CSV table of C-alpha atoms (C1' of nucleotides) in Angstrom, one decimal:
chain,number,residue,atom,x,y,z
A,1,MET,CA,-25.9,-32.6,-37.7
A,2,PRO,CA,-26.0,-33.3,-34.0
A,3,GLN,CA,-28.8,-31.3,-32.4
A,4,ALA,CA,-27.5,-30.0,-29.0
A,5,LYS,CA,-25.3,-32.5,-27.2
A,6,TYR,CA,-22.7,-30.5,-25.4
A,7,PHE,CA,-19.2,-31.8,-24.7
A,8,GLU,CA,-15.7,-30.7,-24.1
A,9,LEU,CA,-14.0,-31.1,-27.4
A,10,SER,CA,-11.8,-34.0,-26.2
A,11,ASP,CA,-15.0,-35.8,-25.0
A,12,ALA,CA,-16.6,-35.2,-28.3
A,13,ARG,CA,-13.5,-36.5,-30.1
A,14,ARG,CA,-13.6,-39.7,-28.1
A,15,GLU,CA,-17.2,-40.2,-29.2
A,16,GLY,CA,-16.3,-39.9,-32.8
A,17,PHE,CA,-17.1,-36.2,-33.4
A,18,PHE,CA,-14.9,-33.9,-35.6
A,19,ASN,CA,-14.3,-30.3,-35.1
A,20,ILE,CA,-14.7,-27.8,-37.9
A,21,SER,CA,-11.2,-27.9,-39.4
A,22,GLU,CA,-11.3,-31.7,-39.4
A,23,ALA,CA,-14.7,-31.6,-41.1
A,24,ALA,CA,-13.3,-29.1,-43.6
A,25,GLU,CA,-10.2,-31.3,-44.3
A,26,ALA,CA,-12.4,-34.4,-44.7
A,27,SER,CA,-15.0,-32.8,-46.9
A,28,GLY,CA,-13.0,-30.4,-49.0
A,29,VAL,CA,-15.3,-27.6,-47.9
A,30,SER,CA,-13.5,-24.7,-46.1
A,31,ALA,CA,-14.4,-23.9,-42.5
A,32,LYS,CA,-15.5,-20.5,-43.7
A,33,MET,CA,-17.9,-22.1,-46.1
A,34,ILE,CA,-19.1,-24.6,-43.6
A,35,ARG,CA,-20.2,-21.8,-41.3
A,36,HIS,CA,-21.7,-19.9,-44.3
A,37,TYR,CA,-23.7,-22.9,-45.4
A,38,GLU,CA,-25.0,-23.4,-41.9
A,39,GLU,CA,-25.9,-19.7,-41.8
A,40,ILE,CA,-27.9,-19.8,-45.0
A,41,GLY,CA,-29.6,-23.0,-44.0
A,42,LEU,CA,-28.0,-25.3,-46.6
A,43,VAL,CA,-26.9,-27.6,-43.8
A,44,PRO,CA,-28.5,-27.9,-40.3
A,45,LYS,CA,-27.0,-26.2,-37.3
A,46,ALA,CA,-24.0,-28.1,-35.9
A,47,GLY,CA,-23.9,-29.4,-32.4
A,48,ARG,CA,-21.6,-27.5,-30.1
A,49,THR,CA,-19.2,-28.1,-27.2
A,50,VAL,CA,-19.7,-26.1,-24.0
A,51,ALA,CA,-17.1,-23.7,-25.4
A,52,GLY,CA,-19.2,-23.1,-28.5
A,53,TYR,CA,-17.1,-25.1,-30.9
A,54,ARG,CA,-19.0,-26.8,-33.7
A,55,ILE,CA,-18.8,-30.6,-33.8
A,56,TYR,CA,-19.6,-32.9,-36.7
A,57,ARG,CA,-20.3,-36.6,-37.3
A,58,ASP,CA,-19.4,-38.7,-40.2
A,59,ALA,CA,-22.8,-38.3,-41.7
A,60,ASP,CA,-22.4,-34.5,-41.5
A,61,VAL,CA,-19.1,-34.7,-43.3
A,62,HIS,CA,-20.8,-36.9,-45.9
A,63,VAL,CA,-23.3,-34.1,-46.6
A,64,LEU,CA,-20.5,-31.6,-46.9
A,65,ARG,CA,-18.7,-33.9,-49.3
A,66,PHE,CA,-21.9,-34.0,-51.4
A,67,ILE,CA,-21.9,-30.2,-51.5
A,68,ARG,CA,-18.3,-30.1,-52.5
A,69,ARG,CA,-18.8,-32.4,-55.4
A,70,SER,CA,-21.9,-30.5,-56.5
A,71,ARG,CA,-20.1,-27.2,-56.4
A,72,ASP,CA,-17.3,-28.7,-58.4
A,73,LEU,CA,-19.8,-29.6,-61.1
A,74,GLY,CA,-21.0,-26.0,-61.1
A,75,PHE,CA,-24.4,-26.4,-59.4
A,76,THR,CA,-25.7,-23.3,-57.7
A,77,MET,CA,-26.4,-23.3,-54.0
A,78,LYS,CA,-30.1,-23.3,-54.8
A,79,GLU,CA,-29.7,-26.3,-57.0
A,80,ILE,CA,-27.7,-28.1,-54.4
A,81,ALA,CA,-30.4,-27.5,-51.8
A,82,GLY,CA,-32.7,-29.3,-54.2
A,83,LEU,CA,-30.3,-32.1,-54.8
A,84,LEU,CA,-29.8,-32.5,-51.1
A,85,GLY,CA,-33.5,-32.7,-50.6
A,86,LEU,CA,-33.8,-35.4,-53.3
A,87,TRP,CA,-30.8,-37.3,-51.9
A,88,GLN,CA,-32.4,-37.4,-48.5
A,89,ASP,CA,-35.8,-38.4,-49.8
A,90,LYS,CA,-36.0,-42.1,-50.1
A,91,ARG,CA,-39.2,-41.7,-52.1
A,92,ARG,CA,-37.6,-39.5,-54.7
A,93,ALA,CA,-38.0,-40.1,-58.4
A,94,SER,CA,-34.8,-40.2,-60.3
A,95,ALA,CA,-36.7,-38.2,-63.0
A,96,ASP,CA,-36.5,-35.1,-60.8
A,97,VAL,CA,-32.8,-35.5,-60.3
A,98,LYS,CA,-32.3,-36.0,-64.0
A,99,ARG,CA,-34.4,-32.9,-64.8
A,100,LEU,CA,-32.3,-30.8,-62.5
A,101,ALA,CA,-29.0,-32.1,-63.9
A,102,ALA,CA,-30.1,-31.7,-67.5
A,103,LYS,CA,-31.1,-28.1,-66.9
A,104,HIS,CA,-27.8,-27.4,-65.4
A,105,MET,CA,-26.1,-29.0,-68.3
A,106,ALA,CA,-28.1,-26.8,-70.7
A,107,ASP,CA,-27.0,-23.7,-68.7
A,108,LEU,CA,-23.4,-24.9,-69.0
A,109,ASP,CA,-23.8,-25.4,-72.7
A,110,ALA,CA,-25.1,-21.9,-73.1
A,111,ARG,CA,-22.3,-20.4,-71.1
A,112,ILE,CA,-19.7,-22.4,-73.0
A,113,ALA,CA,-21.2,-21.2,-76.3
A,114,GLU,CA,-21.0,-17.6,-75.2
A,115,LEU,CA,-17.4,-17.9,-74.1
A,116,GLN,CA,-16.5,-19.7,-77.3
A,117,GLY,CA,-18.0,-16.8,-79.3
A,118,MET,CA,-15.8,-14.4,-77.5
A,119,ARG,CA,-12.8,-16.6,-77.9
A,120,ARG,CA,-13.4,-16.9,-81.7
A,121,THR,CA,-13.6,-13.1,-82.1
A,122,LEU,CA,-10.5,-12.6,-80.1
A,123,GLU,CA,-8.6,-15.3,-81.9
A,124,HIS,CA,-9.3,-13.5,-85.2
A,125,LEU,CA,-8.4,-10.1,-83.8
A,126,VAL,CA,-5.2,-11.4,-82.2
A,127,HIS,CA,-4.2,-13.1,-85.4
A,128,CYS,CA,-4.7,-9.9,-87.5
A,129,CYS,CA,-2.6,-7.9,-85.0
A,130,HIS,CA,1.1,-7.4,-85.9
A,131,GLY,CA,2.0,-7.1,-82.2
A,132,ASP,CA,4.9,-4.8,-82.8
A,133,GLY,CA,5.8,-1.2,-81.9
A,134,ARG,CA,3.4,0.4,-84.4
A,135,PRO,CA,0.3,2.0,-83.1
A,136,ASP,CA,-2.2,0.6,-85.7
A,137,CYS,CA,-4.1,-2.2,-84.2
A,138,PRO,CA,-7.1,-4.2,-85.5
A,139,ILE,CA,-8.1,-5.1,-81.9
A,140,LEU,CA,-8.6,-1.5,-80.9
A,141,ASP,CA,-10.2,-0.8,-84.2
A,142,ASP,CA,-12.8,-3.5,-83.6
A,143,LEU,CA,-13.4,-2.3,-80.0
A,144,ALA,CA,-13.8,1.3,-81.3
A,145,GLY,CA,-16.3,0.1,-83.8
A,146,ALA,CA,-14.2,1.1,-86.8
A,147,ALA,CA,-14.7,-2.3,-88.4
A,148,ARG,CA,-18.4,-1.3,-88.5
A,149,ALA,CA,-17.8,2.0,-90.4
B,1,MET,CA,-16.1,14.2,-71.4
B,2,PRO,CA,-17.0,17.9,-71.1
B,3,GLN,CA,-15.3,19.4,-68.2
B,4,ALA,CA,-17.8,21.9,-66.6
B,5,LYS,CA,-19.8,23.7,-69.2
B,6,TYR,CA,-23.2,24.4,-67.6
B,7,PHE,CA,-26.3,24.6,-69.7
B,8,GLU,CA,-30.0,24.1,-69.5
B,9,LEU,CA,-30.7,20.8,-71.1
B,10,SER,CA,-32.4,22.3,-74.2
B,11,ASP,CA,-29.4,24.6,-74.7
B,12,ALA,CA,-27.1,21.6,-74.4
B,13,ARG,CA,-29.1,19.6,-76.9
B,14,ARG,CA,-28.9,22.5,-79.4
B,15,GLU,CA,-25.1,22.3,-79.0
B,16,GLY,CA,-25.1,18.7,-79.8
B,17,PHE,CA,-24.9,17.2,-76.3
B,18,PHE,CA,-26.9,14.1,-75.2
B,19,ASN,CA,-28.4,13.4,-71.9
B,20,ILE,CA,-27.7,10.1,-70.1
B,21,SER,CA,-30.5,8.1,-71.5
B,22,GLU,CA,-29.6,9.2,-75.0
B,23,ALA,CA,-26.0,8.3,-74.4
B,24,ALA,CA,-27.1,4.9,-73.0
B,25,GLU,CA,-29.3,4.2,-76.0
B,26,ALA,CA,-26.5,5.2,-78.4
B,27,SER,CA,-23.8,3.2,-76.7
B,28,GLY,CA,-25.6,0.2,-75.4
B,29,VAL,CA,-24.3,0.9,-71.9
B,30,SER,CA,-27.2,1.3,-69.4
B,31,ALA,CA,-27.6,4.7,-67.6
B,32,LYS,CA,-26.9,2.9,-64.3
B,33,MET,CA,-23.6,1.5,-65.6
B,34,ILE,CA,-22.6,4.9,-67.1
B,35,ARG,CA,-23.0,6.5,-63.7
B,36,HIS,CA,-21.1,3.5,-62.1
B,37,TYR,CA,-18.2,3.8,-64.6
B,38,GLU,CA,-17.9,7.5,-63.9
B,39,GLU,CA,-17.9,6.7,-60.1
B,40,ILE,CA,-15.1,4.1,-60.4
B,41,GLY,CA,-13.1,6.4,-62.7
B,42,LEU,CA,-13.3,4.3,-65.8
B,43,VAL,CA,-14.7,7.3,-67.7
B,44,PRO,CA,-14.1,11.0,-66.8
B,45,LYS,CA,-16.7,12.9,-64.9
B,46,ALA,CA,-19.5,14.1,-67.3
B,47,GLY,CA,-20.3,17.8,-67.8
B,48,ARG,CA,-23.5,18.9,-66.1
B,49,THR,CA,-26.5,21.2,-66.8
B,50,VAL,CA,-27.4,23.7,-64.1
B,51,ALA,CA,-29.9,21.2,-62.9
B,52,GLY,CA,-27.2,18.6,-62.4
B,53,TYR,CA,-28.0,16.5,-65.4
B,54,ARG,CA,-25.1,14.7,-67.1
B,55,ILE,CA,-24.4,15.7,-70.7
B,56,TYR,CA,-22.4,13.8,-73.2
B,57,ARG,CA,-20.7,14.5,-76.6
B,58,ASP,CA,-20.3,12.1,-79.5
B,59,ALA,CA,-16.8,11.4,-78.4
B,60,ASP,CA,-18.0,10.4,-74.9
B,61,VAL,CA,-20.6,8.0,-76.5
B,62,HIS,CA,-17.8,6.6,-78.6
B,63,VAL,CA,-15.8,5.7,-75.4
B,64,LEU,CA,-18.9,4.1,-73.9
B,65,ARG,CA,-19.4,2.1,-77.1
B,66,PHE,CA,-15.8,0.9,-76.8
B,67,ILE,CA,-16.5,-0.2,-73.2
B,68,ARG,CA,-19.7,-2.0,-74.3
B,69,ARG,CA,-17.8,-3.9,-77.0
B,70,SER,CA,-15.0,-4.8,-74.6
B,71,ARG,CA,-17.5,-6.1,-72.0
B,72,ASP,CA,-19.2,-8.2,-74.7
B,73,LEU,CA,-15.9,-9.8,-75.4
B,74,GLY,CA,-15.6,-10.6,-71.7
B,75,PHE,CA,-12.8,-8.2,-70.7
B,76,THR,CA,-12.8,-7.2,-67.1
B,77,MET,CA,-13.1,-3.6,-66.0
B,78,LYS,CA,-9.5,-3.5,-65.2
B,79,GLU,CA,-8.5,-4.8,-68.6
B,80,ILE,CA,-10.8,-2.3,-70.2
B,81,ALA,CA,-9.1,0.5,-68.4
B,82,GLY,CA,-5.9,-0.7,-69.9
B,83,LEU,CA,-7.4,-1.0,-73.3
B,84,LEU,CA,-8.8,2.5,-73.1
B,85,GLY,CA,-5.4,3.8,-72.1
B,86,LEU,CA,-3.9,2.2,-75.1
B,87,TRP,CA,-6.6,3.3,-77.5
B,88,GLN,CA,-6.1,6.9,-76.4
B,89,ASP,CA,-2.3,6.7,-76.6
B,90,LYS,CA,-1.3,7.6,-80.1
B,91,ARG,CA,2.2,6.3,-79.2
B,92,ARG,CA,1.0,2.9,-78.1
B,93,ALA,CA,2.6,-0.3,-79.4
B,94,SER,CA,0.2,-2.8,-80.8
B,95,ALA,CA,2.3,-5.5,-79.0
B,96,ASP,CA,0.8,-4.2,-75.7
B,97,VAL,CA,-2.7,-4.6,-77.0
B,98,LYS,CA,-2.0,-8.0,-78.4
B,99,ARG,CA,-0.5,-9.2,-75.1
B,100,LEU,CA,-3.6,-8.1,-73.2
B,101,ALA,CA,-6.0,-9.7,-75.7
B,102,ALA,CA,-4.0,-12.9,-75.8
B,103,LYS,CA,-4.0,-13.2,-72.0
B,104,HIS,CA,-7.7,-12.7,-72.0
B,105,MET,CA,-8.1,-15.3,-74.6
B,106,ALA,CA,-6.1,-17.8,-72.5
B,107,ASP,CA,-8.3,-17.0,-69.5
B,108,LEU,CA,-11.4,-17.7,-71.7
B,109,ASP,CA,-9.8,-21.0,-72.8
B,110,ALA,CA,-9.2,-22.1,-69.2
B,111,ARG,CA,-12.8,-21.2,-68.2
B,112,ILE,CA,-14.2,-23.0,-71.3
B,113,ALA,CA,-12.1,-26.1,-70.5
B,114,GLU,CA,-13.4,-26.1,-66.9
B,115,LEU,CA,-17.0,-25.8,-67.9
B,116,GLN,CA,-16.5,-28.5,-70.6
B,117,GLY,CA,-15.2,-30.8,-67.9
B,118,MET,CA,-18.3,-30.3,-65.8
B,119,ARG,CA,-20.5,-30.8,-68.9
B,120,ARG,CA,-18.8,-34.0,-69.7
B,121,THR,CA,-19.3,-35.5,-66.3
B,122,LEU,CA,-22.9,-34.4,-66.2
B,123,GLU,CA,-23.6,-35.7,-69.7
B,124,HIS,CA,-22.3,-39.1,-68.6
B,125,LEU,CA,-24.4,-39.1,-65.4
B,126,VAL,CA,-27.5,-37.9,-67.1
B,127,HIS,CA,-27.1,-40.6,-69.7
B,128,CYS,CA,-26.9,-43.3,-67.0
B,129,CYS,CA,-29.9,-42.1,-65.2
B,130,HIS,CA,-33.2,-43.8,-66.0
B,131,GLY,CA,-35.1,-40.7,-65.2
B,132,ASP,CA,-38.2,-42.5,-64.0
B,133,GLY,CA,-40.1,-42.9,-60.7
B,134,ARG,CA,-37.6,-45.1,-59.0
B,135,PRO,CA,-35.3,-43.7,-56.4
B,136,ASP,CA,-32.0,-45.2,-57.5
B,137,CYS,CA,-30.0,-42.5,-59.3
B,138,PRO,CA,-26.4,-42.6,-60.5
B,139,ILE,CA,-26.2,-38.8,-60.4
B,140,LEU,CA,-26.9,-38.7,-56.6
B,141,ASP,CA,-24.6,-41.7,-56.2
B,142,ASP,CA,-21.8,-39.7,-57.8
B,143,LEU,CA,-22.4,-36.6,-55.8
B,144,ALA,CA,-22.5,-38.7,-52.6
B,145,GLY,CA,-19.2,-40.2,-53.5
B,146,ALA,CA,-20.6,-43.8,-53.9
B,147,ALA,CA,-18.8,-44.1,-57.2
B,148,ARG,CA,-15.6,-43.7,-55.3
B,149,ALA,CA,-16.3,-46.5,-52.8
C,1,DC,C1',-50.6,24.6,-64.2
C,2,DT,C1',-50.5,19.4,-64.4
C,3,DC,C1',-48.4,15.2,-65.0
C,4,DC,C1',-45.5,11.8,-66.4
C,5,DA,C1',-41.1,10.4,-67.8
C,6,DC,C1',-37.0,11.6,-67.0
C,7,DC,C1',-32.9,13.2,-63.9
C,8,DT,C1',-30.2,13.1,-59.4
C,9,DT,C1',-27.9,10.6,-55.1
C,10,DC,C1',-28.0,7.0,-52.0
C,11,DC,C1',-28.5,2.5,-50.2
C,12,DC,C1',-29.1,-2.1,-50.9
C,13,DA,C1',-29.1,-6.7,-53.4
C,14,DC,C1',-27.3,-10.6,-56.0
C,15,DC,C1',-23.8,-15.0,-55.8
C,16,DA,C1',-20.1,-17.6,-53.6
C,17,DT,C1',-16.0,-17.2,-51.4
C,18,DG,C1',-13.2,-15.3,-48.9
C,19,DG,C1',-10.0,-11.8,-45.3
C,20,DG,C1',-9.3,-10.2,-41.0
C,21,DA,C1',-10.3,-8.1,-36.3
C,22,DA,C1',-11.4,-9.0,-31.5
C,23,DG,C1',-11.8,-12.1,-28.1
C,24,DG,C1',-12.1,-17.0,-26.2
C,25,DT,C1',-10.4,-22.2,-26.1
C,26,DC,C1',-7.4,-26.1,-26.3
C,27,DA,C1',-3.6,-28.8,-25.4
C,28,DA,C1',1.4,-29.7,-25.8
C,29,DG,C1',5.4,-28.6,-23.5
C,30,DC,C1',7.9,-26.8,-19.7
D,1,DG,C1',0.1,-25.0,-12.9
D,2,DC,C1',1.5,-21.7,-16.6
D,3,DT,C1',2.7,-20.4,-21.3
D,4,DT,C1',2.0,-20.2,-26.0
D,5,DG,C1',0.6,-20.8,-30.5
D,6,DA,C1',-2.9,-22.9,-33.2
D,7,DC,C1',-7.3,-23.3,-33.1
D,8,DC,C1',-12.3,-21.7,-32.2
D,9,DT,C1',-16.1,-18.1,-32.2
D,10,DT,C1',-18.9,-13.9,-34.2
D,11,DC,C1',-18.9,-9.9,-36.8
D,12,DC,C1',-18.0,-6.9,-40.6
D,13,DC,C1',-16.3,-6.1,-44.9
D,14,DA,C1',-14.6,-7.2,-49.7
D,15,DT,C1',-14.7,-9.1,-54.5
D,16,DG,C1',-16.8,-8.2,-59.6
D,17,DG,C1',-20.3,-6.3,-62.4
D,18,DT,C1',-25.0,-5.3,-62.8
D,19,DG,C1',-28.8,-4.0,-61.2
D,20,DG,C1',-33.6,-2.3,-58.1
D,21,DG,C1',-35.8,1.1,-55.8
D,22,DA,C1',-36.6,5.2,-52.6
D,23,DA,C1',-36.7,10.1,-52.1
D,24,DG,C1',-36.7,14.2,-54.2
D,25,DG,C1',-35.8,17.4,-58.3
D,26,DT,C1',-36.5,18.7,-63.6
D,27,DG,C1',-38.4,19.1,-68.3
D,28,DG,C1',-41.6,19.6,-71.5
D,29,DA,C1',-46.0,18.3,-73.7
D,30,DG,C1',-50.7,19.2,-73.1
DNA sequence: CTCCACCTTCCCACCATGGGAAGGTCAAGC
DNA sequence: GCTTGACCTTCCCATGGTGGGAAGGTGGAG
């Protein structure tokens, strides 16, 4: 991100800078989240106009796009910080990237399995339920632990 | 939950009451969460000893167990409030229960599908990655959007 | 009486993504 | 030049569910 080159916004635009909503549009990351990511240090502090407006270069937008894609794949902010570090390190080993991605994949697998377990139980209960005006209900019986009696 | 019958804890115990850690142990809901559920109104206010300790009956523990089971199946607190209402309504229609459970099941399906999409993409990327000391990495290329160029 | 494990309330934290208030800025249109 | 509405800024709070921990009180075994 530009360090501290102060411009009027129109000057900045002429030099190829974007303001925050343009960066948000171009990257898919909301303006709110761009500010948040700057605050938590995920991205460097943006340059500013004399009015205090944030200004961004193509490269900055590219970083935001990286974050967007990473978020869409479910990586946590912490993991994304690690990925950004690797991306920007020309001496990185792809093994480190692979390890991080594989761990994330394992986490996803665990969560999927958990949700599928819930789904299976619910499918069974919903199937057993008449779903009419009567009060007897196997779903509630299960929740109340009657099935265990 | 008992309304306002004040006892010394030992007296309460003799009458069949449990204190909060006993209720937590018996229900699987932590003491912290029992207090929280009372605070948000999911469960009625507990009776107290003269010292201010919460005391619970078997029926109260049963409600907590119901909540535990519902949480384990991934129902939200709001949904659980609804389920509790239905459970305690002898005039309920099982159709209402079934509807609530089916909606929750659909939500689970959507979330599972989402996570599986992520997993699929990651599986492909991890597979393509050499995972050695070299810097070139298809995972980072994807995140950076190179695959889209 | 001592002491340790419990109880209480209260405040904060986590994670990621917002909403909205209050006040300032920009630029098109008149 | 002025107006106005869409933008910008910072700040504070919220969401959903589950905690951690501080400060101070209680219970009961030894």
